[in-house]
Amino acid sequence: MNKTVNINLAGTFFHIDEDAFVKLQKYLDAIKKSLSDPQGSDEIIRDIEARIAELFSEKLERSTQVVTVKEVDEVIAVMGQPEDYAVDEELFEDTPKSQKRSRSGHKQLFRDVDNKYISGVSSGLGHYLGIDAIWIRLIWVFLTLFSGGTTIFIYILFWILVPAAETTSDKLKMTGEPINISNIEKKFKEGYENVAEKVKNADFDKYGQKVKSTTSGFFDTLGHILLTLFKVFVKFLGIIVIIVSLSVLVGLIIWLFAAGSIGFWGHHELMDYYHMVDITNAPIWLISLLFFFAVGIPFFVLFILGLKLLVSNLKSIGLAAKISLFVVWIASIVGLSVIGFNQFTERAYEGESFVEESLPIRNGDTLSIKMVSNERYEYNAHRRGRLNIEYNENGDKIIYSTNIRLIVRATEDSIGRILINKKAQSHDFLSAKSRAEAINYSYALEENKLLLDAYLTTDIENKYRDQEVEVIVYLPIGSILYADSNTYSFHSNDYYHRDLLHHGDESHYLLIEDGTTHCLDCPEEETESWEEDVKAAHDPETVIDTLHTLQKDTLQ
């Protein structure tokens, strides 16, 4: 018959037989001797006893069951042998050699209150999932933004239902480390050193002055409130910076992927437009990559800055990474600058090519002008300034543009004439002139009707260099002009071009005079009003009266 002893182990009562009690007591004494540093040994022993109590509770089927030597041996196998920590081996010669202590532990979900921002939920999930807590916090932020606030409710449930890791055993369970003597001692010393470091760095003179000052309490409270508000603002700013920078980086990655895909599939129609305006012959994927680095690296730096505003103890990416990013960014800026400079200088010079022919229009003759479209490209004649890649009748790719300008001027010559001025740009005058000469443009004169092409074309190999055609029609004084309504978008009324055909004059017969026109079929009221306006323009008193009338009407 064995005696039993009642013991209180970490607040829990157990019935233990005398032999098991002696062995457990020797084990705890050996642990005390094995601790390498006496600082905090009492706290470590309390944690160890708490863990032993948990193991006993798990192994006993009922509260009245007696702890035997078998249960003690099993607990020692889990906790570890004291001789592993420089303890006298003679104390435990009777310990079974076949038993081995547990090398790994099972993780449990706790809230990590030592590394918390609010309640330690994110840090605890990070330990449980094996992910850095910063990514868990970012996931919370994005889910909160896109869930309409539902994630906040889930976070609060975690806060309420998940216990906090307060004891050393809880912290070891949270990280999945075995709860044995070594880990308990290590965990306790880590906490002790953190507290000691804070105490060591504390400014005792500062706190002494606060104690002496009777009015410091109010200002300290106010300072804490302001500091808290500032921290909240900094965190909010960090979230905004992270969201903006991350959005830009994602957009750049998508753009880089899309541009790279287009670049590798060279037959894509978009590549034709790219090569039409590009003069550097640089691959589009290279330009896209340079643009990605030039824009993406500053936003990546902003992303890191946002993380640092959000996480105070975030590790640095390292000096080598910083230098590498800076070198890549400078190289990208230089590369884009060289490409941009070459592209800009390609339009430095403008070349012209003139074709002038006479028109059999004399004093008293009537000339009709109409813009004509090619139904292969477009049905309606309109100056849209657009640029297209089309196929001609031979199936060859060409550049198609409606950049045509119509100008009508008076001449004192007895016969009219037409001047076709083709324009283009390039990096030097001769190249610009060659591109201008390569523009295809034509017109036709059928009796007294002048049919002008409403478009120009050029071979796609000439690329787009602001190709334009000016059609200047010189009519003798005394001749009559009838402009079709579709010429409206092609002519200009500005002083620079000295165009006699004004907007609104289309579909009317205009008598060409010296520097002006006279409408022959406009309504009489309109004609009289036009004549009065001409007289008023030369009569100062009439001008003043007109201004007074306009001012009076405006005030009313």
mmCIF file of C-alpha atoms in Angstrom, residues 163-447:
data_model
loop_
_atom_site.group_PDB
_atom_site.id
_atom_site.type_symbol
_atom_site.label_atom_id
_atom_site.label_comp_id
_atom_site.label_asym_id
_atom_site.label_seq_id
_atom_site.Cartn_x
_atom_site.Cartn_y
_atom_site.Cartn_z
ATOM 1 C CA PRO A 163 -7.999 34.428 -25.682
ATOM 2 C CA ALA A 164 -4.920 36.547 -25.164
ATOM 3 C CA ALA A 165 -1.507 34.894 -24.785
ATOM 4 C CA GLU A 166 -0.613 36.103 -21.284
ATOM 5 C CA THR A 167 1.413 33.287 -19.761
ATOM 6 C CA THR A 168 4.664 31.879 -21.066
ATOM 7 C CA SER A 169 2.922 28.585 -21.872
ATOM 8 C CA ASP A 170 0.298 30.423 -23.912
ATOM 9 C CA LYS A 171 2.978 32.235 -25.874
ATOM 10 C CA LEU A 172 4.777 28.966 -26.633
ATOM 11 C CA LYS A 173 1.505 27.354 -27.714
ATOM 12 C CA MET A 174 0.820 30.363 -29.943
ATOM 13 C CA THR A 175 4.105 29.951 -31.800
ATOM 14 C CA GLY A 176 3.961 26.131 -31.827
ATOM 15 C CA GLU A 177 7.160 25.713 -29.801
ATOM 16 C CA PRO A 178 7.435 22.738 -27.418
ATOM 17 C CA ILE A 179 6.509 23.733 -23.871
ATOM 18 C CA ASN A 180 9.610 22.458 -22.129
ATOM 19 C CA ILE A 181 12.147 23.795 -19.680
ATOM 20 C CA SER A 182 14.426 25.354 -22.281
ATOM 21 C CA ASN A 183 11.690 27.210 -24.160
ATOM 22 C CA ILE A 184 9.982 28.451 -21.004
ATOM 23 C CA GLU A 185 13.279 29.811 -19.705
ATOM 24 C CA LYS A 186 14.102 31.376 -23.091
ATOM 25 C CA LYS A 187 10.660 32.983 -23.409
ATOM 26 C CA PHE A 188 10.802 34.387 -19.936
ATOM 27 C CA LYS A 189 14.260 35.847 -20.456
ATOM 28 C CA GLU A 190 13.147 37.519 -23.675
ATOM 29 C CA GLY A 191 10.344 39.244 -21.829
ATOM 30 C CA TYR A 192 12.629 40.094 -18.932
ATOM 31 C CA GLU A 193 15.255 41.615 -21.214
ATOM 32 C CA ASN A 194 12.616 43.752 -22.994
ATOM 33 C CA VAL A 195 11.379 45.116 -19.692
ATOM 34 C CA ALA A 196 14.918 45.643 -18.470
ATOM 35 C CA GLU A 197 15.813 47.523 -21.654
ATOM 36 C CA LYS A 198 12.836 49.838 -21.242
ATOM 37 C CA VAL A 199 13.728 50.482 -17.625
ATOM 38 C CA LYS A 200 17.339 51.061 -18.583
ATOM 39 C CA ASN A 201 16.427 53.597 -21.289
ATOM 40 C CA ALA A 202 13.895 55.380 -19.138
ATOM 41 C CA ASP A 203 14.603 59.009 -18.394
ATOM 42 C CA PHE A 204 14.252 58.995 -14.597
ATOM 43 C CA ASP A 205 15.096 62.678 -14.290
ATOM 44 C CA LYS A 206 12.238 63.487 -16.629
ATOM 45 C CA TYR A 207 9.790 61.387 -14.626
ATOM 46 C CA GLY A 208 11.112 62.864 -11.397
ATOM 47 C CA GLN A 209 10.353 66.349 -12.659
ATOM 48 C CA LYS A 210 6.825 65.225 -13.546
ATOM 49 C CA VAL A 211 6.258 63.923 -10.050
ATOM 50 C CA LYS A 212 7.481 67.182 -8.561
ATOM 51 C CA SER A 213 5.298 69.317 -10.788
ATOM 52 C CA THR A 214 1.711 69.672 -9.540
ATOM 53 C CA THR A 215 0.390 70.918 -12.883
ATOM 54 C CA SER A 216 2.025 68.258 -15.064
ATOM 55 C CA GLY A 217 -0.958 65.908 -14.903
ATOM 56 C CA PHE A 218 -3.217 68.092 -17.033
ATOM 57 C CA PHE A 219 -0.586 68.792 -19.641
ATOM 58 C CA ASP A 220 0.476 65.136 -19.739
ATOM 59 C CA THR A 221 -3.102 64.078 -20.381
ATOM 60 C CA LEU A 222 -3.480 66.714 -23.069
ATOM 61 C CA GLY A 223 -0.185 65.640 -24.586
ATOM 62 C CA HIS A 224 -1.250 61.990 -24.603
ATOM 63 C CA ILE A 225 -4.525 62.925 -26.337
ATOM 64 C CA LEU A 226 -2.723 64.961 -28.989
ATOM 65 C CA LEU A 227 -0.112 62.246 -29.436
ATOM 66 C CA THR A 228 -2.834 59.623 -29.850
ATOM 67 C CA LEU A 229 -4.635 61.761 -32.439
ATOM 68 C CA PHE A 230 -1.369 62.275 -34.274
ATOM 69 C CA LYS A 231 -0.671 58.529 -34.277
ATOM 70 C CA VAL A 232 -4.160 57.816 -35.626
ATOM 71 C CA PHE A 233 -3.595 60.413 -38.375
ATOM 72 C CA VAL A 234 -0.219 58.886 -39.235
ATOM 73 C CA LYS A 235 -1.736 55.408 -39.436
ATOM 74 C CA PHE A 236 -4.568 56.682 -41.616
ATOM 75 C CA LEU A 237 -2.065 58.470 -43.851
ATOM 76 C CA GLY A 238 -0.048 55.267 -44.074
ATOM 77 C CA ILE A 239 -3.139 53.337 -45.202
ATOM 78 C CA ILE A 240 -3.910 55.945 -47.888
ATOM 79 C CA VAL A 241 -0.303 55.901 -49.138
ATOM 80 C CA ILE A 242 -0.319 52.086 -49.260
ATOM 81 C CA ILE A 243 -3.609 51.904 -51.166
ATOM 82 C CA VAL A 244 -2.581 54.570 -53.725
ATOM 83 C CA SER A 245 0.928 53.217 -54.292
ATOM 84 C CA LEU A 246 -0.269 49.617 -54.467
ATOM 85 C CA SER A 247 -2.989 50.554 -56.971
ATOM 86 C CA VAL A 248 -0.435 52.299 -59.199
ATOM 87 C CA LEU A 249 1.963 49.355 -58.962
ATOM 88 C CA VAL A 250 -0.777 46.880 -59.892
ATOM 89 C CA GLY A 251 -1.792 49.099 -62.822
ATOM 90 C CA LEU A 252 1.821 49.304 -63.997
ATOM 91 C CA ILE A 253 2.201 45.530 -63.798
ATOM 92 C CA ILE A 254 -0.952 45.042 -65.866
ATOM 93 C CA TRP A 255 0.272 47.644 -68.378
ATOM 94 C CA LEU A 256 3.709 45.995 -68.562
ATOM 95 C CA PHE A 257 2.141 42.599 -69.180
ATOM 96 C CA ALA A 258 -0.228 43.973 -71.839
ATOM 97 C CA ALA A 259 2.472 45.998 -73.622
ATOM 98 C CA GLY A 260 4.886 43.070 -73.482
ATOM 99 C CA SER A 261 2.275 40.744 -74.962
ATOM 100 C CA ILE A 262 1.589 43.197 -77.788
ATOM 101 C CA GLY A 263 5.312 43.606 -78.369
ATOM 102 C CA PHE A 264 5.925 39.881 -78.712
ATOM 103 C CA TRP A 265 2.962 39.532 -81.092
ATOM 104 C CA GLY A 266 4.366 41.925 -83.660
ATOM 105 C CA HIS A 267 1.558 41.457 -86.185
ATOM 106 C CA HIS A 268 -0.985 43.076 -83.881
ATOM 107 C CA GLU A 269 -2.693 46.132 -85.397
ATOM 108 C CA LEU A 270 -1.692 48.279 -82.427
ATOM 109 C CA MET A 271 1.947 47.645 -83.303
ATOM 110 C CA ASP A 272 1.370 49.275 -86.687
ATOM 111 C CA TYR A 273 0.210 52.463 -84.980
ATOM 112 C CA TYR A 274 3.147 52.292 -82.560
ATOM 113 C CA HIS A 275 5.722 51.912 -85.339
ATOM 114 C CA MET A 276 3.981 54.650 -87.324
ATOM 115 C CA VAL A 277 4.816 57.285 -84.689
ATOM 116 C CA ASP A 278 8.005 55.748 -83.272
ATOM 117 C CA ILE A 279 11.349 56.759 -84.705
ATOM 118 C CA THR A 280 13.695 55.110 -82.175
ATOM 119 C CA ASN A 281 13.008 51.535 -83.332
ATOM 120 C CA ALA A 282 13.189 50.542 -79.655
ATOM 121 C CA PRO A 283 11.074 47.473 -78.765
ATOM 122 C CA ILE A 284 7.824 48.403 -77.068
ATOM 123 C CA TRP A 285 8.527 45.955 -74.242
ATOM 124 C CA LEU A 286 11.796 47.770 -73.508
ATOM 125 C CA ILE A 287 10.098 51.169 -73.394
ATOM 126 C CA SER A 288 7.354 49.707 -71.215
ATOM 127 C CA LEU A 289 9.940 48.183 -68.867
ATOM 128 C CA LEU A 290 11.826 51.494 -68.572
ATOM 129 C CA PHE A 291 8.542 53.295 -67.907
ATOM 130 C CA PHE A 292 7.611 50.656 -65.305
ATOM 131 C CA PHE A 293 10.866 51.169 -63.393
ATOM 132 C CA ALA A 294 10.876 54.968 -63.777
ATOM 133 C CA VAL A 295 7.353 55.296 -62.350
ATOM 134 C CA GLY A 296 7.082 52.111 -60.319
ATOM 135 C CA ILE A 297 10.204 52.498 -58.146
ATOM 136 C CA PRO A 298 9.088 55.857 -56.617
ATOM 137 C CA PHE A 299 5.672 54.346 -55.870
ATOM 138 C CA PHE A 300 7.356 51.268 -54.393
ATOM 139 C CA VAL A 301 9.290 53.600 -52.106
ATOM 140 C CA LEU A 302 5.979 55.243 -51.174
ATOM 141 C CA PHE A 303 4.566 51.786 -50.458
ATOM 142 C CA ILE A 304 7.479 51.028 -48.091
ATOM 143 C CA LEU A 305 7.000 54.454 -46.470
ATOM 144 C CA GLY A 306 3.308 53.683 -45.946
ATOM 145 C CA LEU A 307 4.232 50.365 -44.326
ATOM 146 C CA LYS A 308 6.673 52.138 -42.011
ATOM 147 C CA LEU A 309 3.970 54.609 -41.028
ATOM 148 C CA LEU A 310 1.718 51.647 -40.284
ATOM 149 C CA VAL A 311 4.315 49.369 -38.672
ATOM 150 C CA SER A 312 6.831 51.013 -36.389
ATOM 151 C CA ASN A 313 9.235 48.039 -36.175
ATOM 152 C CA LEU A 314 9.279 47.168 -39.884
ATOM 153 C CA LYS A 315 12.624 45.862 -41.024
ATOM 154 C CA SER A 316 14.555 47.788 -43.654
ATOM 155 C CA ILE A 317 14.915 46.301 -47.156
ATOM 156 C CA GLY A 318 18.663 46.689 -46.785
ATOM 157 C CA LEU A 319 21.290 49.041 -48.168
ATOM 158 C CA ALA A 320 22.122 46.795 -51.132
ATOM 159 C CA ALA A 321 18.474 46.719 -52.245
ATOM 160 C CA LYS A 322 18.195 50.502 -51.874
ATOM 161 C CA ILE A 323 21.298 51.119 -53.980
ATOM 162 C CA SER A 324 20.122 48.625 -56.633
ATOM 163 C CA LEU A 325 16.708 50.277 -56.887
ATOM 164 C CA PHE A 326 18.296 53.727 -57.158
ATOM 165 C CA VAL A 327 20.675 52.604 -59.916
ATOM 166 C CA VAL A 328 17.840 50.942 -61.873
ATOM 167 C CA TRP A 329 15.673 54.058 -61.477
ATOM 168 C CA ILE A 330 18.442 56.390 -62.729
ATOM 169 C CA ALA A 331 19.131 54.080 -65.674
ATOM 170 C CA SER A 332 15.420 54.043 -66.566
ATOM 171 C CA ILE A 333 15.195 57.832 -66.403
ATOM 172 C CA VAL A 334 18.266 58.190 -68.618
ATOM 173 C CA GLY A 335 16.935 55.626 -71.099
ATOM 174 C CA LEU A 336 13.535 57.312 -71.375
ATOM 175 C CA SER A 337 15.213 60.721 -71.706
ATOM 176 C CA VAL A 338 17.336 59.516 -74.633
ATOM 177 C CA ILE A 339 14.312 57.989 -76.355
ATOM 178 C CA GLY A 340 12.220 61.101 -75.710
ATOM 179 C CA PHE A 341 14.969 63.409 -77.017
ATOM 180 C CA ASN A 342 15.286 61.395 -80.225
ATOM 181 C CA GLN A 343 11.515 61.419 -80.655
ATOM 182 C CA PHE A 344 11.364 65.186 -80.103
ATOM 183 C CA THR A 345 14.191 66.007 -82.516
ATOM 184 C CA GLU A 346 12.434 63.984 -85.221
ATOM 185 C CA ARG A 347 9.990 66.913 -85.551
ATOM 186 C CA ALA A 348 12.592 69.663 -85.455
ATOM 187 C CA TYR A 349 12.325 70.619 -89.160
ATOM 188 C CA GLU A 350 9.368 71.118 -91.495
ATOM 189 C CA GLY A 351 9.685 70.439 -95.180
ATOM 190 C CA GLU A 352 7.338 71.563 -97.981
ATOM 191 C CA SER A 353 6.589 70.454 -101.504
ATOM 192 C CA PHE A 354 4.712 72.842 -103.873
ATOM 193 C CA VAL A 355 2.617 72.032 -106.914
ATOM 194 C CA GLU A 356 1.095 75.054 -108.721
ATOM 195 C CA GLU A 357 -1.185 74.967 -111.761
ATOM 196 C CA SER A 358 -3.430 77.495 -113.494
ATOM 197 C CA LEU A 359 -7.233 77.409 -113.416
ATOM 198 C CA PRO A 360 -9.196 78.587 -116.505
ATOM 199 C CA ILE A 361 -11.278 80.980 -114.414
ATOM 200 C CA ARG A 362 -11.480 84.612 -115.497
ATOM 201 C CA ASN A 363 -13.339 87.782 -114.539
ATOM 202 C CA GLY A 364 -17.063 86.996 -114.545
ATOM 203 C CA ASP A 365 -16.633 83.189 -114.502
ATOM 204 C CA THR A 366 -18.115 81.071 -111.732
ATOM 205 C CA LEU A 367 -16.097 78.376 -109.925
ATOM 206 C CA SER A 368 -17.724 75.715 -107.756
ATOM 207 C CA ILE A 369 -15.580 74.004 -105.067
ATOM 208 C CA LYS A 370 -16.485 70.681 -103.462
ATOM 209 C CA MET A 371 -14.588 68.247 -101.201
ATOM 210 C CA VAL A 372 -14.634 64.615 -102.372
ATOM 211 C CA SER A 373 -14.170 61.447 -100.268
ATOM 212 C CA ASN A 374 -12.997 58.033 -101.323
ATOM 213 C CA GLU A 375 -15.662 55.544 -100.304
ATOM 214 C CA ARG A 376 -12.939 52.975 -99.680
ATOM 215 C CA TYR A 377 -11.945 54.976 -96.598
ATOM 216 C CA GLU A 378 -14.839 57.267 -95.720
ATOM 217 C CA TYR A 379 -18.272 58.246 -97.039
ATOM 218 C CA ASN A 380 -18.606 61.810 -95.751
ATOM 219 C CA ALA A 381 -16.107 64.574 -96.345
ATOM 220 C CA HIS A 382 -15.208 66.125 -93.004
ATOM 221 C CA ARG A 383 -11.969 67.386 -91.511
ATOM 222 C CA ARG A 384 -11.632 65.292 -88.342
ATOM 223 C CA GLY A 385 -7.861 65.479 -88.072
ATOM 224 C CA ARG A 386 -7.815 61.757 -87.448
ATOM 225 C CA LEU A 387 -5.140 59.324 -88.449
ATOM 226 C CA ASN A 388 -5.854 55.801 -89.680
ATOM 227 C CA ILE A 389 -4.007 52.883 -91.161
ATOM 228 C CA GLU A 390 -5.876 51.699 -94.220
ATOM 229 C CA TYR A 391 -5.346 49.380 -97.195
ATOM 230 C CA ASN A 392 -5.211 50.784 -100.715
ATOM 231 C CA GLU A 393 -6.551 49.134 -103.847
ATOM 232 C CA ASN A 394 -3.386 47.029 -104.082
ATOM 233 C CA GLY A 395 -3.780 45.726 -100.511
ATOM 234 C CA ASP A 396 -0.813 47.720 -99.210
ATOM 235 C CA LYS A 397 -0.917 49.470 -95.842
ATOM 236 C CA ILE A 398 -1.057 53.273 -96.058
ATOM 237 C CA ILE A 399 -1.469 56.205 -93.694
ATOM 238 C CA TYR A 400 -4.810 57.944 -94.189
ATOM 239 C CA SER A 401 -5.484 61.445 -92.820
ATOM 240 C CA THR A 402 -8.087 64.207 -93.312
ATOM 241 C CA ASN A 403 -5.644 66.959 -92.385
ATOM 242 C CA ILE A 404 -6.549 69.153 -95.393
ATOM 243 C CA ARG A 405 -6.879 72.933 -95.262
ATOM 244 C CA LEU A 406 -8.738 74.975 -97.947
ATOM 245 C CA ILE A 407 -7.845 78.651 -98.434
ATOM 246 C CA VAL A 408 -9.433 81.059 -100.942
ATOM 247 C CA ARG A 409 -7.638 84.278 -101.880
ATOM 248 C CA ALA A 410 -8.099 87.035 -104.481
ATOM 249 C CA THR A 411 -5.569 87.740 -107.203
ATOM 250 C CA GLU A 412 -5.124 90.646 -109.605
ATOM 251 C CA ASP A 413 -4.071 88.227 -112.327
ATOM 252 C CA SER A 414 -6.491 87.713 -115.190
ATOM 253 C CA ILE A 415 -6.630 83.950 -114.646
ATOM 254 C CA GLY A 416 -6.959 81.861 -111.529
ATOM 255 C CA ARG A 417 -4.529 79.272 -110.198
ATOM 256 C CA ILE A 418 -4.317 76.530 -107.562
ATOM 257 C CA LEU A 419 -1.381 75.889 -105.206
ATOM 258 C CA ILE A 420 -0.994 72.509 -103.479
ATOM 259 C CA ASN A 421 1.376 72.841 -100.499
ATOM 260 C CA LYS A 422 2.345 69.514 -98.931
ATOM 261 C CA LYS A 423 4.002 69.648 -95.492
ATOM 262 C CA ALA A 424 5.786 67.115 -93.252
ATOM 263 C CA GLN A 425 8.305 67.096 -90.382
ATOM 264 C CA SER A 426 11.531 65.229 -89.698
ATOM 265 C CA HIS A 427 14.929 65.475 -87.961
ATOM 266 C CA ASP A 428 16.495 67.422 -90.853
ATOM 267 C CA PHE A 429 15.243 69.563 -93.721
ATOM 268 C CA LEU A 430 15.996 67.140 -96.553
ATOM 269 C CA SER A 431 14.255 64.241 -94.818
ATOM 270 C CA ALA A 432 11.239 66.454 -94.056
ATOM 271 C CA LYS A 433 11.075 67.592 -97.679
ATOM 272 C CA SER A 434 11.288 63.980 -98.862
ATOM 273 C CA ARG A 435 8.391 62.981 -96.608
ATOM 274 C CA ALA A 436 6.359 65.946 -97.896
ATOM 275 C CA GLU A 437 6.959 64.908 -101.491
ATOM 276 C CA ALA A 438 5.786 61.370 -100.632
ATOM 277 C CA ILE A 439 2.285 62.631 -99.765
ATOM 278 C CA ASN A 440 -0.361 61.518 -102.240
ATOM 279 C CA TYR A 441 -3.006 64.151 -102.974
ATOM 280 C CA SER A 442 -5.028 64.933 -106.072
ATOM 281 C CA TYR A 443 -7.839 67.138 -107.410
ATOM 282 C CA ALA A 444 -9.907 67.352 -110.592
ATOM 283 C CA LEU A 445 -11.436 70.228 -112.580
ATOM 284 C CA GLU A 446 -14.589 69.316 -114.466
ATOM 285 C CA GLU A 447 -15.697 72.341 -116.529
#
